[in-house]
PDB file of C-alpha atoms in Angstrom:
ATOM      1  CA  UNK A 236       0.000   0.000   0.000  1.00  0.00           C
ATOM      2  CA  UNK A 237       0.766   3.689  -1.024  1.00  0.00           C
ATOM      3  CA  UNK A 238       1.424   6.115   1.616  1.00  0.00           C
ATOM      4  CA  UNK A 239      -0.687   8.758   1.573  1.00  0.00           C
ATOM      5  CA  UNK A 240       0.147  12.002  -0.559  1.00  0.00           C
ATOM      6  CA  UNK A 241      -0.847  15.537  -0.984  1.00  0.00           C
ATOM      7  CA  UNK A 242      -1.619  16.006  -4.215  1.00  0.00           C
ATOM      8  CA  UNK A 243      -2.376  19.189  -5.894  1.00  0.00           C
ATOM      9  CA  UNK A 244      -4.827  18.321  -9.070  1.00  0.00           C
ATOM     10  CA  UNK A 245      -4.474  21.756 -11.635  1.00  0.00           C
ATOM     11  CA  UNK A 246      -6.979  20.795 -14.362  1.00  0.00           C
ATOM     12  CA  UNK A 247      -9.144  23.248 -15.966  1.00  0.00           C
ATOM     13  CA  UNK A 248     -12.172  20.937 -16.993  1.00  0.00           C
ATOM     14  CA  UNK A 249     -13.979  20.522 -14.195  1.00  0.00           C
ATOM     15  CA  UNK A 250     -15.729  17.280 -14.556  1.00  0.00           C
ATOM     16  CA  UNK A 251     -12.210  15.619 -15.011  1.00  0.00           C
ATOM     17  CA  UNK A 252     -10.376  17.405 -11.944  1.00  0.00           C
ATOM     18  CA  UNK A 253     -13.741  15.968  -9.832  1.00  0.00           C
ATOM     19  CA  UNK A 254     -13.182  12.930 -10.910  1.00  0.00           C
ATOM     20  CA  UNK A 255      -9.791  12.505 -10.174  1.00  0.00           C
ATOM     21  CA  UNK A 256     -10.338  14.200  -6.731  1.00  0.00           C
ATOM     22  CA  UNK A 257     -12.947  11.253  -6.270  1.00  0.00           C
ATOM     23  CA  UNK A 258     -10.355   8.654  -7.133  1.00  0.00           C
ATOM     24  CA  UNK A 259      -7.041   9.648  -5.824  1.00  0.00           C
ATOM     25  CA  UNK A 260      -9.188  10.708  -2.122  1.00  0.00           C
ATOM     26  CA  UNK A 261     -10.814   6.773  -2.333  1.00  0.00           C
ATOM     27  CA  UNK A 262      -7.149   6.079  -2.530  1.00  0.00           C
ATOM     28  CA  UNK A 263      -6.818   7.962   0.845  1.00  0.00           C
ATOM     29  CA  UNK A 264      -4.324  10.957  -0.656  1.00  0.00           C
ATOM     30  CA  UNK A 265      -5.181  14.990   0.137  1.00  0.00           C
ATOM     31  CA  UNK A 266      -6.066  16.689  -2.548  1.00  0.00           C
ATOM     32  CA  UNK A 267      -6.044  20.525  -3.412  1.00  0.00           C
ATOM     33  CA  UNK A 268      -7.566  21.517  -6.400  1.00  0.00           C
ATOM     34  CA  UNK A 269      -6.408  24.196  -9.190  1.00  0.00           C
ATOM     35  CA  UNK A 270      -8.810  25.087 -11.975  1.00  0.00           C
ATOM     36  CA  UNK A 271      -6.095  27.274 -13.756  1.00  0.00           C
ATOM     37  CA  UNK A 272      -1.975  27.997 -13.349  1.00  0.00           C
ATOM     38  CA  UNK A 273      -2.927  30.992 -11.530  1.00  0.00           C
ATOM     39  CA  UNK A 274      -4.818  28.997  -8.429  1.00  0.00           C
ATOM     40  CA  UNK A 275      -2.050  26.430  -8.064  1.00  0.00           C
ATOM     41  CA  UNK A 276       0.764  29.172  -8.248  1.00  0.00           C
ATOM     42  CA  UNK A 277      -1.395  30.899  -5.146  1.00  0.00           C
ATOM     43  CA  UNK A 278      -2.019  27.335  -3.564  1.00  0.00           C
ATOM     44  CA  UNK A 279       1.650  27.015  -3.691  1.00  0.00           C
ATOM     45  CA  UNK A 280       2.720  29.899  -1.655  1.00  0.00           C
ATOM     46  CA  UNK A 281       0.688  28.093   1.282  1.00  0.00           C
ATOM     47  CA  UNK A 282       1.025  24.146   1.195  1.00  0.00           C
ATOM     48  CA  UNK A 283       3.609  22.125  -0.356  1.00  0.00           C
ATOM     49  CA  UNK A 284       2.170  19.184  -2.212  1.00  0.00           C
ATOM     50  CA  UNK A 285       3.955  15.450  -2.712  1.00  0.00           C
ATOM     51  CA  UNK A 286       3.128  15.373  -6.431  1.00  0.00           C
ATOM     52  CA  UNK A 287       1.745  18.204  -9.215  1.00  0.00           C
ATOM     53  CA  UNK A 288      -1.004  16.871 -12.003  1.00  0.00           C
ATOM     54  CA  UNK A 289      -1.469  19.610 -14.371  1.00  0.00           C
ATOM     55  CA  UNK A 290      -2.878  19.993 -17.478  1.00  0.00           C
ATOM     56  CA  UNK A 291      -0.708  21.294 -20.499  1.00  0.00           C
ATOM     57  CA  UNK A 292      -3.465  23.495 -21.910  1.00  0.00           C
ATOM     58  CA  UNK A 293      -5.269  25.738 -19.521  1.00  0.00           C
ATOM     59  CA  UNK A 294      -6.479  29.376 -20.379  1.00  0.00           C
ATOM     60  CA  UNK A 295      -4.509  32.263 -18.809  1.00  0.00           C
ATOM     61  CA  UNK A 296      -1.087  30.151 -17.439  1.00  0.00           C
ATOM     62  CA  UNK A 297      -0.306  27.117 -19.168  1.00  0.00           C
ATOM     63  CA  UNK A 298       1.140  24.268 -17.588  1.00  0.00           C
ATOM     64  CA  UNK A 299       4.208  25.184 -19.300  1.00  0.00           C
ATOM     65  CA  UNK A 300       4.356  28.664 -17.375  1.00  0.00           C
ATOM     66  CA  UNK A 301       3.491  26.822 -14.630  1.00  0.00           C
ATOM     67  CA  UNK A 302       6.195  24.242 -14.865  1.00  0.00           C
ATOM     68  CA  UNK A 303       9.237  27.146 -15.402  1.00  0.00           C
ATOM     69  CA  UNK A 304       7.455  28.916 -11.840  1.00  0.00           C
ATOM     70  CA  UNK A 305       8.075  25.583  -9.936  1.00  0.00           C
ATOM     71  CA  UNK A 306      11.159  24.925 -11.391  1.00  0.00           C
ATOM     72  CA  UNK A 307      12.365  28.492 -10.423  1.00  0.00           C
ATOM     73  CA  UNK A 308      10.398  29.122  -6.891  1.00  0.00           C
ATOM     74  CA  UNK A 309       9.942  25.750  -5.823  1.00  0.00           C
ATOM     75  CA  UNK A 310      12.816  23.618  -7.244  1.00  0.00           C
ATOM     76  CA  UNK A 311      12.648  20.450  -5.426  1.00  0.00           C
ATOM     77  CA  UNK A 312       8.846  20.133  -6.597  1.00  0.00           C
ATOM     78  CA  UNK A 313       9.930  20.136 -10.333  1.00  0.00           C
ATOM     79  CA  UNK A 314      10.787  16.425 -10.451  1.00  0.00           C
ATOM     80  CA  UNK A 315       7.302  15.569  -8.802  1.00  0.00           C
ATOM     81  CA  UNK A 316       5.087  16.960 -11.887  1.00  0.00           C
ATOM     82  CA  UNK A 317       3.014  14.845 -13.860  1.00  0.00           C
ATOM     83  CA  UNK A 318       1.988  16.077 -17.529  1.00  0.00           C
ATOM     84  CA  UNK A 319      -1.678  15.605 -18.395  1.00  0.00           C
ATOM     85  CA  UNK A 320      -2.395  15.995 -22.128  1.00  0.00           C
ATOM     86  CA  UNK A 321      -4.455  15.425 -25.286  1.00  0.00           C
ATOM     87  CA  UNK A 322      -2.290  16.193 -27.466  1.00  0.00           C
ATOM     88  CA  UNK A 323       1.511  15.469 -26.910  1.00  0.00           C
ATOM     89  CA  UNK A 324       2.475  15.626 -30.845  1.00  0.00           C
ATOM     90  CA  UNK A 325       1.727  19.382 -30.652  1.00  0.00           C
ATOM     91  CA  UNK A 326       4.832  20.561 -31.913  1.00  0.00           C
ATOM     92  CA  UNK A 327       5.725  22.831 -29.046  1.00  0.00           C
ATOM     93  CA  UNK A 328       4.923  20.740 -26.116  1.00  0.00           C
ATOM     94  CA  UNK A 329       6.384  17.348 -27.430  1.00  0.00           C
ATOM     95  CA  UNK A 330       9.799  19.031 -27.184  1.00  0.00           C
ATOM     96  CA  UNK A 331       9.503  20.592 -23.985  1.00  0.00           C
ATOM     97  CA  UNK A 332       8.457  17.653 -22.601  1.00  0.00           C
ATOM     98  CA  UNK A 333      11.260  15.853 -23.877  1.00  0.00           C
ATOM     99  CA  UNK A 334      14.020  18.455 -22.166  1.00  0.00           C
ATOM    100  CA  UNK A 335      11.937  18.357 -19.058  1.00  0.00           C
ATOM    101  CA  UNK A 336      11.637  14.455 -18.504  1.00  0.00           C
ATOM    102  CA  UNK A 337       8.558  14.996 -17.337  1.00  0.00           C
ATOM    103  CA  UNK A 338       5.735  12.021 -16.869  1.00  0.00           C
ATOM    104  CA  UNK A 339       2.965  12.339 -18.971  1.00  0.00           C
ATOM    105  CA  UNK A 340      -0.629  10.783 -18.903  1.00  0.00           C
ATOM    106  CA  UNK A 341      -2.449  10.940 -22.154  1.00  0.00           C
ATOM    107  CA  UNK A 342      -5.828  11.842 -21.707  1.00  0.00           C
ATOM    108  CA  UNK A 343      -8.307  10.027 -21.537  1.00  0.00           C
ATOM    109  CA  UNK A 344      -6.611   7.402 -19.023  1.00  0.00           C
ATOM    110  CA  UNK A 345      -7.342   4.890 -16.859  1.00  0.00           C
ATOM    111  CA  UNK A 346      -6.828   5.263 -12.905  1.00  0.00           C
ATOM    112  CA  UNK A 347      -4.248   2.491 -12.698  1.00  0.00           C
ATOM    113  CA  UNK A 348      -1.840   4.291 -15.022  1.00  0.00           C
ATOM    114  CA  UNK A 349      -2.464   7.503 -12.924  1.00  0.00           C
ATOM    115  CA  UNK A 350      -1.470   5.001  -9.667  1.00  0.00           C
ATOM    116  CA  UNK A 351       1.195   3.397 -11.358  1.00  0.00           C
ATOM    117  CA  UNK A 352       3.011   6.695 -12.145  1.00  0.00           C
ATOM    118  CA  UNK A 353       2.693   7.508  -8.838  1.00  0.00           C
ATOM    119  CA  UNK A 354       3.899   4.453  -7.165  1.00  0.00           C
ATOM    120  CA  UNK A 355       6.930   4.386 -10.207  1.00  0.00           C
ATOM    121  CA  UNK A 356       7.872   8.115  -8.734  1.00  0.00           C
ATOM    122  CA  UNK A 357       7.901   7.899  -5.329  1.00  0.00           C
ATOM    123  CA  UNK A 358       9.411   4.595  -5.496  1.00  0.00           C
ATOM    124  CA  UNK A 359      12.601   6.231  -6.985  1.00  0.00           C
ATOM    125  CA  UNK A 360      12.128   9.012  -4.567  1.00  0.00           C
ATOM    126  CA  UNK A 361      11.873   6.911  -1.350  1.00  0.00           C
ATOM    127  CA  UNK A 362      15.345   5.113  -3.176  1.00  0.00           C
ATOM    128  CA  UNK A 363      17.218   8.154  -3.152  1.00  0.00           C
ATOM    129  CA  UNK A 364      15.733   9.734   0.239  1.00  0.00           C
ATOM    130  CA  UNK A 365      17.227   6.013   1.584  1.00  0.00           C
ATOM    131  CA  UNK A 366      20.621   6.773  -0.296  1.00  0.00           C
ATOM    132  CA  UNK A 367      20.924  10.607   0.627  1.00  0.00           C
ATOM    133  CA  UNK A 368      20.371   9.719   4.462  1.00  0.00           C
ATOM    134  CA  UNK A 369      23.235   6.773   4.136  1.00  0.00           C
ATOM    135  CA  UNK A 370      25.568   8.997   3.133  1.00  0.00           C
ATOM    136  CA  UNK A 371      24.910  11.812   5.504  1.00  0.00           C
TER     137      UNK A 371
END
């Protein structure tokens, strides 16, 4: 079993980011919810989630803005985003996704993928956390 995460959900449909908030909370993680890049950067200043889901295209901040604000103000949270996407062949995503290594889900997907991405990056996480501590 999973230990519990906070994850912040920045999704600008609204039926899909209540359905994932339905899932991932069975699952017994926190959830904070983003409708836009603008919410999650203010959610940000205040809480400090596990894990980021956020859709590519949103109106006003993309995920892409988004992504280069976390990288810069919150730099240990860049490595815990998770790309959700349409679309990844758009031209000027697919290689900014590339340079960034970042997870993505295609959309639509099925929960398990969501919970297998999740266990596959904290897994490596907990893995280094064990390593870093060894050596200190």
């Amino acid at each position: 079993m999973m230990k519990p995460l906070k994850i912040l959900i920045v999704e600008d449909e609204a039926a899909i980011r209540r359905a994932m908030q339905r899932m991932l909370s069975r699952m017994g993680h926190e959830i904070l919810l983003a409708a836009n890049g603008e919410e999650a950067a203010q959610l940000l200043r205040s809480h400090t989630p596990d894990v980021i889901l956020m859709d590519l295209r949103m109106p006003g901040m993309p995920g892409e803005t988004l992504y280069h604000l976390i990288a810069g103000q919150y730099p240990k949270l860049k490595s815990r985003v998770i790309v959700m996407t349409g679309d990844p062949e758009a031209e000027e995503h697919y290689e900014w996704l590339e340079l960034n290594q970042l997870p993505v889900l295609m959309k639509p997907f099925e929960f398990s993928q969501l919970e297998a991405l999740l266990r596959a990056l904290f897994a490596g996480q907990e893995e280094q956390e064990q390593q870093d501590n060894h050596q200190g």
